mmCIF file with all atom_site columns, C-alpha atoms in Angstrom:
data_model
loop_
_atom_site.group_PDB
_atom_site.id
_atom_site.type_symbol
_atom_site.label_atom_id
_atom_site.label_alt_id
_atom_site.label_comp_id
_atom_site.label_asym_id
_atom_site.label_entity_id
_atom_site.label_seq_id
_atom_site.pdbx_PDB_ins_code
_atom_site.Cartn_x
_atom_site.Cartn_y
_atom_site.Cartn_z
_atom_site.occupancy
_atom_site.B_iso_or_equiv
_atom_site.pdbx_formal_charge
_atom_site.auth_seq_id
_atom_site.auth_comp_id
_atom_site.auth_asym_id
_atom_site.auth_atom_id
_atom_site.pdbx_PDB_model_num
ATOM 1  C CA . UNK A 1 1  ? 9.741   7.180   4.266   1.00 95.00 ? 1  UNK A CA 1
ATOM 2  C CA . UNK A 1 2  ? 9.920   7.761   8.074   1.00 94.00 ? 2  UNK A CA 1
ATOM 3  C CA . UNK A 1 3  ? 10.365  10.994  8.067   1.00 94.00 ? 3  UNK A CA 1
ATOM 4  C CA . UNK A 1 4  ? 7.880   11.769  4.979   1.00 96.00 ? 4  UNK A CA 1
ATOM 5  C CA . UNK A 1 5  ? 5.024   10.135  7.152   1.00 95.00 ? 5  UNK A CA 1
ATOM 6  C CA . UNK A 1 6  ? 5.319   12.551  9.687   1.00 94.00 ? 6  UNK A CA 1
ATOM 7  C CA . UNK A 1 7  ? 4.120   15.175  6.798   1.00 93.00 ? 7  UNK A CA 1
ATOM 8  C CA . UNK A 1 8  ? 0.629   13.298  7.050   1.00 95.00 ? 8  UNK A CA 1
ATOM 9  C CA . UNK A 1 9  ? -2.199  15.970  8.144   1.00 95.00 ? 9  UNK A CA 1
ATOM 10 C CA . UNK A 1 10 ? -6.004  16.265  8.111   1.00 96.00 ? 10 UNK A CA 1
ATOM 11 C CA . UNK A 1 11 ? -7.988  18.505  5.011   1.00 91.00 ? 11 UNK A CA 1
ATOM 12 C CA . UNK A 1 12 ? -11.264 17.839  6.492   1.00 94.00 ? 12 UNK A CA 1
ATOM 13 C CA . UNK A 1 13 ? -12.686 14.480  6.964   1.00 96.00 ? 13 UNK A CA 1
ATOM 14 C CA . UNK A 1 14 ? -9.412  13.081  4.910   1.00 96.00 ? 14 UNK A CA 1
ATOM 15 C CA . UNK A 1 15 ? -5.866  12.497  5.225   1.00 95.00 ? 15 UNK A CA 1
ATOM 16 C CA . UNK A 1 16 ? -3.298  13.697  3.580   1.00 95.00 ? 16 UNK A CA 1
ATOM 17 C CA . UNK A 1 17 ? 0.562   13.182  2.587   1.00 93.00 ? 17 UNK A CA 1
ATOM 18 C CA . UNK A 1 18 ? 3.350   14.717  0.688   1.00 91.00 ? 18 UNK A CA 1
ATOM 19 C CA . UNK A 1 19 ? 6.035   12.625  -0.940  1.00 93.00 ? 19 UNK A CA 1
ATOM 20 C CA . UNK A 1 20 ? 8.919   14.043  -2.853  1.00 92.00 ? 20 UNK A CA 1
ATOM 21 C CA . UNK A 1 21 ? 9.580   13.144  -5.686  1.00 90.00 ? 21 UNK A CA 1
ATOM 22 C CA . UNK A 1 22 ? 12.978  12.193  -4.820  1.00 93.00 ? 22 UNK A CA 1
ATOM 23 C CA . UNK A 1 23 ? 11.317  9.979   -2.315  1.00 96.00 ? 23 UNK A CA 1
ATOM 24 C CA . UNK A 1 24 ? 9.068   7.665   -4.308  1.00 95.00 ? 24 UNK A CA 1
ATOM 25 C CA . UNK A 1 25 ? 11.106  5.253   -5.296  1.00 95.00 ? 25 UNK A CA 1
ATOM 26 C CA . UNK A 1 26 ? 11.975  4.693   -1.432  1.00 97.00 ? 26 UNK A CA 1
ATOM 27 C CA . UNK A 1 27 ? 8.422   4.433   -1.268  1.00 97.00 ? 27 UNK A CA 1
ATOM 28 C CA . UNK A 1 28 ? 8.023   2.027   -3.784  1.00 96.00 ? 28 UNK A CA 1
ATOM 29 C CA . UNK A 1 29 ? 10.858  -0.362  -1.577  1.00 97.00 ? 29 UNK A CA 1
ATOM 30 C CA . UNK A 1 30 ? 8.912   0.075   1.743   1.00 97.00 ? 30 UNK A CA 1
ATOM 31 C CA . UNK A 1 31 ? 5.701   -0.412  0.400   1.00 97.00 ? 31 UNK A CA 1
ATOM 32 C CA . UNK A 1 32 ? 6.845   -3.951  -1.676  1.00 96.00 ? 32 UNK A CA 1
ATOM 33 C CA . UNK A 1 33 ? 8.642   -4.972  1.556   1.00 97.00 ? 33 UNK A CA 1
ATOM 34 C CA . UNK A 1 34 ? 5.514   -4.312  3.515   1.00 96.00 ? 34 UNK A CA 1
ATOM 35 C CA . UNK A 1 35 ? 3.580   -6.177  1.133   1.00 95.00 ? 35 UNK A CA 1
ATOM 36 C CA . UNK A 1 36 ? 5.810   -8.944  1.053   1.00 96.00 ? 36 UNK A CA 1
ATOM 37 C CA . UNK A 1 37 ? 5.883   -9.276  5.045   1.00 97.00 ? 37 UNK A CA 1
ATOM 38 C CA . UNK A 1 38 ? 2.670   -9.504  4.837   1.00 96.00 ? 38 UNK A CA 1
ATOM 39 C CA . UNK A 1 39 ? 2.516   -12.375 2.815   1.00 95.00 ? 39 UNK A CA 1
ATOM 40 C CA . UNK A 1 40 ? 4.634   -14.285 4.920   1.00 96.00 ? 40 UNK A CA 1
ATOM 41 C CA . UNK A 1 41 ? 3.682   -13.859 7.893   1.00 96.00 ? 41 UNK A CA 1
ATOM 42 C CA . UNK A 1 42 ? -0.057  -15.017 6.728   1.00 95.00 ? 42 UNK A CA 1
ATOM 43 C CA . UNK A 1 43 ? 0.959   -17.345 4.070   1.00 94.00 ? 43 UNK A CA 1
ATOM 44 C CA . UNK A 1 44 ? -0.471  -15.911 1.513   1.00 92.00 ? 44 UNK A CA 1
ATOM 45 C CA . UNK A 1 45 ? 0.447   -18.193 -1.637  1.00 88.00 ? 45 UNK A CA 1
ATOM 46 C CA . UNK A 1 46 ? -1.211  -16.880 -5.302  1.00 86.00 ? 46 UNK A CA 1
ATOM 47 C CA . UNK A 1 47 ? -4.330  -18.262 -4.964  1.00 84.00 ? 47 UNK A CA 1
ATOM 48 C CA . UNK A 1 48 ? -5.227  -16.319 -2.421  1.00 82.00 ? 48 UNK A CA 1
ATOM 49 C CA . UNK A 1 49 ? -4.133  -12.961 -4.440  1.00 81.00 ? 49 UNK A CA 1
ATOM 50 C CA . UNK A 1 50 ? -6.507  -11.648 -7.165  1.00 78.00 ? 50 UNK A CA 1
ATOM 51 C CA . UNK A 1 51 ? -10.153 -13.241 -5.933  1.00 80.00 ? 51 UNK A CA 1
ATOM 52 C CA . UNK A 1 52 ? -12.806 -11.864 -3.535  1.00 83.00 ? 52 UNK A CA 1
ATOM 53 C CA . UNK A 1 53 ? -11.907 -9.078  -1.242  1.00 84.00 ? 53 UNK A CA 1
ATOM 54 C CA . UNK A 1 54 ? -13.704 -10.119 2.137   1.00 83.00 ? 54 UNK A CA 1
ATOM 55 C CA . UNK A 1 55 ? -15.399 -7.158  2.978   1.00 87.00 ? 55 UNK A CA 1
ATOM 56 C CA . UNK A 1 56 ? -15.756 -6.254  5.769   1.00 91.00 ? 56 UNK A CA 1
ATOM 57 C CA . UNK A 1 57 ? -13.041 -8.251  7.016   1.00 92.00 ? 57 UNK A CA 1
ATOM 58 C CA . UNK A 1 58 ? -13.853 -10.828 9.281   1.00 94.00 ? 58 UNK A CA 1
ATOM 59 C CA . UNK A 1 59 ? -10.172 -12.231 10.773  1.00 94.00 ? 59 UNK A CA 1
ATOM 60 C CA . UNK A 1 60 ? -6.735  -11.010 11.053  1.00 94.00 ? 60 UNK A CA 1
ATOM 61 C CA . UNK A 1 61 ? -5.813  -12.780 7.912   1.00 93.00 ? 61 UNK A CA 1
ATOM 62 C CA . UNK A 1 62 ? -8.800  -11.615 5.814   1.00 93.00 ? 62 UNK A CA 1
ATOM 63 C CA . UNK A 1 63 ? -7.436  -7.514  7.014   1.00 95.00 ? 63 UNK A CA 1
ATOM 64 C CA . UNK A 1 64 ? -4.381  -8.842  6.203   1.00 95.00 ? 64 UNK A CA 1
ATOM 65 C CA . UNK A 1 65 ? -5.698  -9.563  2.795   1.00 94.00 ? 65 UNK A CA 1
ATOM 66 C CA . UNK A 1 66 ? -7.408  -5.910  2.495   1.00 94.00 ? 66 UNK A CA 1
ATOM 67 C CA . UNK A 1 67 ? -3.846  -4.170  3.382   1.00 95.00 ? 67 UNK A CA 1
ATOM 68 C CA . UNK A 1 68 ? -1.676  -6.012  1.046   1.00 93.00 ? 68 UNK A CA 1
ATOM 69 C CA . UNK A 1 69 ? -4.660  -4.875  -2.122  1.00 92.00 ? 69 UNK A CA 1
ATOM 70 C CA . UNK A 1 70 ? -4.260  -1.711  -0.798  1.00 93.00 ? 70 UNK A CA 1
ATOM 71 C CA . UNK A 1 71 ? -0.500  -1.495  -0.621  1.00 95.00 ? 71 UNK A CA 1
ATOM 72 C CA . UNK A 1 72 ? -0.234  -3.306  -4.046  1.00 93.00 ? 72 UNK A CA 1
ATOM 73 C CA . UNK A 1 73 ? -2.468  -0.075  -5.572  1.00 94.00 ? 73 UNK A CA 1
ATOM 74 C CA . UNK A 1 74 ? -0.749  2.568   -3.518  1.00 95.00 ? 74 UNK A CA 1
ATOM 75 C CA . UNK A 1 75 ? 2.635   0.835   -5.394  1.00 95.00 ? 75 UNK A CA 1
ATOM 76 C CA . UNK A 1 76 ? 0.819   0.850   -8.799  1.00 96.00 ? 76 UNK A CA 1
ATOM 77 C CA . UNK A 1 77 ? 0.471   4.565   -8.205  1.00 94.00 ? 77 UNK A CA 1
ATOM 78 C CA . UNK A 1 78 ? 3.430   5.158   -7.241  1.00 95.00 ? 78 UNK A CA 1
ATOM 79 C CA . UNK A 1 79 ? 5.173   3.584   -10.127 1.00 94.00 ? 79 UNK A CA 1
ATOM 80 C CA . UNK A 1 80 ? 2.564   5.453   -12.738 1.00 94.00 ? 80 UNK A CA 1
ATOM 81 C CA . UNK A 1 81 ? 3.788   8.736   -10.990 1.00 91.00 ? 81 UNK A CA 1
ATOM 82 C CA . UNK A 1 82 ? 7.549   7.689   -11.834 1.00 90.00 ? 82 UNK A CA 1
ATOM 83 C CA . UNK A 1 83 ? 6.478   6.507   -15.255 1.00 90.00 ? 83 UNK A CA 1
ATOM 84 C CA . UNK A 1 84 ? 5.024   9.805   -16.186 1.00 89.00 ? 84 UNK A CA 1
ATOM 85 C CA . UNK A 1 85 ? 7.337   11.992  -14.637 1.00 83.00 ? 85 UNK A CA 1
ATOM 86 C CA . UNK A 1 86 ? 9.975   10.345  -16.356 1.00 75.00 ? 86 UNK A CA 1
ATOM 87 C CA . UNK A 1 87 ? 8.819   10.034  -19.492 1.00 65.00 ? 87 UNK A CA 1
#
């Protein structure tokens, strides 16, 4: 994962990364263990998972919040990319 990040580069005004396929399921591991460090170190229990995003974020914990949505989706796409390749 490491050494895939240092593949990120700039197309434009974006960002961009390549992840081998042999990679993603690393991926999917360091992006779950982010996500779950996250939650611990905040406290997240489930009822703070699923409601209101609070845009724009307005303390360390509500960021905190915003990261672990966006992890959780980069992991749902990287699990639909296994799916389908697989299958």
């Amino acid at each position: 994962v490491l050494a895939d990040l240092g593949s990120v580069r700039q197309v434009e005004d974006l960002f961009a990364i390549e992840i081998p396929i042999g990679h993603v399921m690393a991926w999917v591991n360091a992006v779950n263990q982010a996500r779950l460090a996250i939650a611990a170190t905040h406290d997240f229990q489930e009822e703070d998972m699923g409601g209101e995003l609070p845009i724009p974020p307005k303390t360390a914990r509500d960021l905190a919040l915003l990261e672990m949505e966006f992890f959780g989706h980069v992991q749902e796409f990287l699990v639909a990319y296994l799916m389908q390749s697989s299958g």
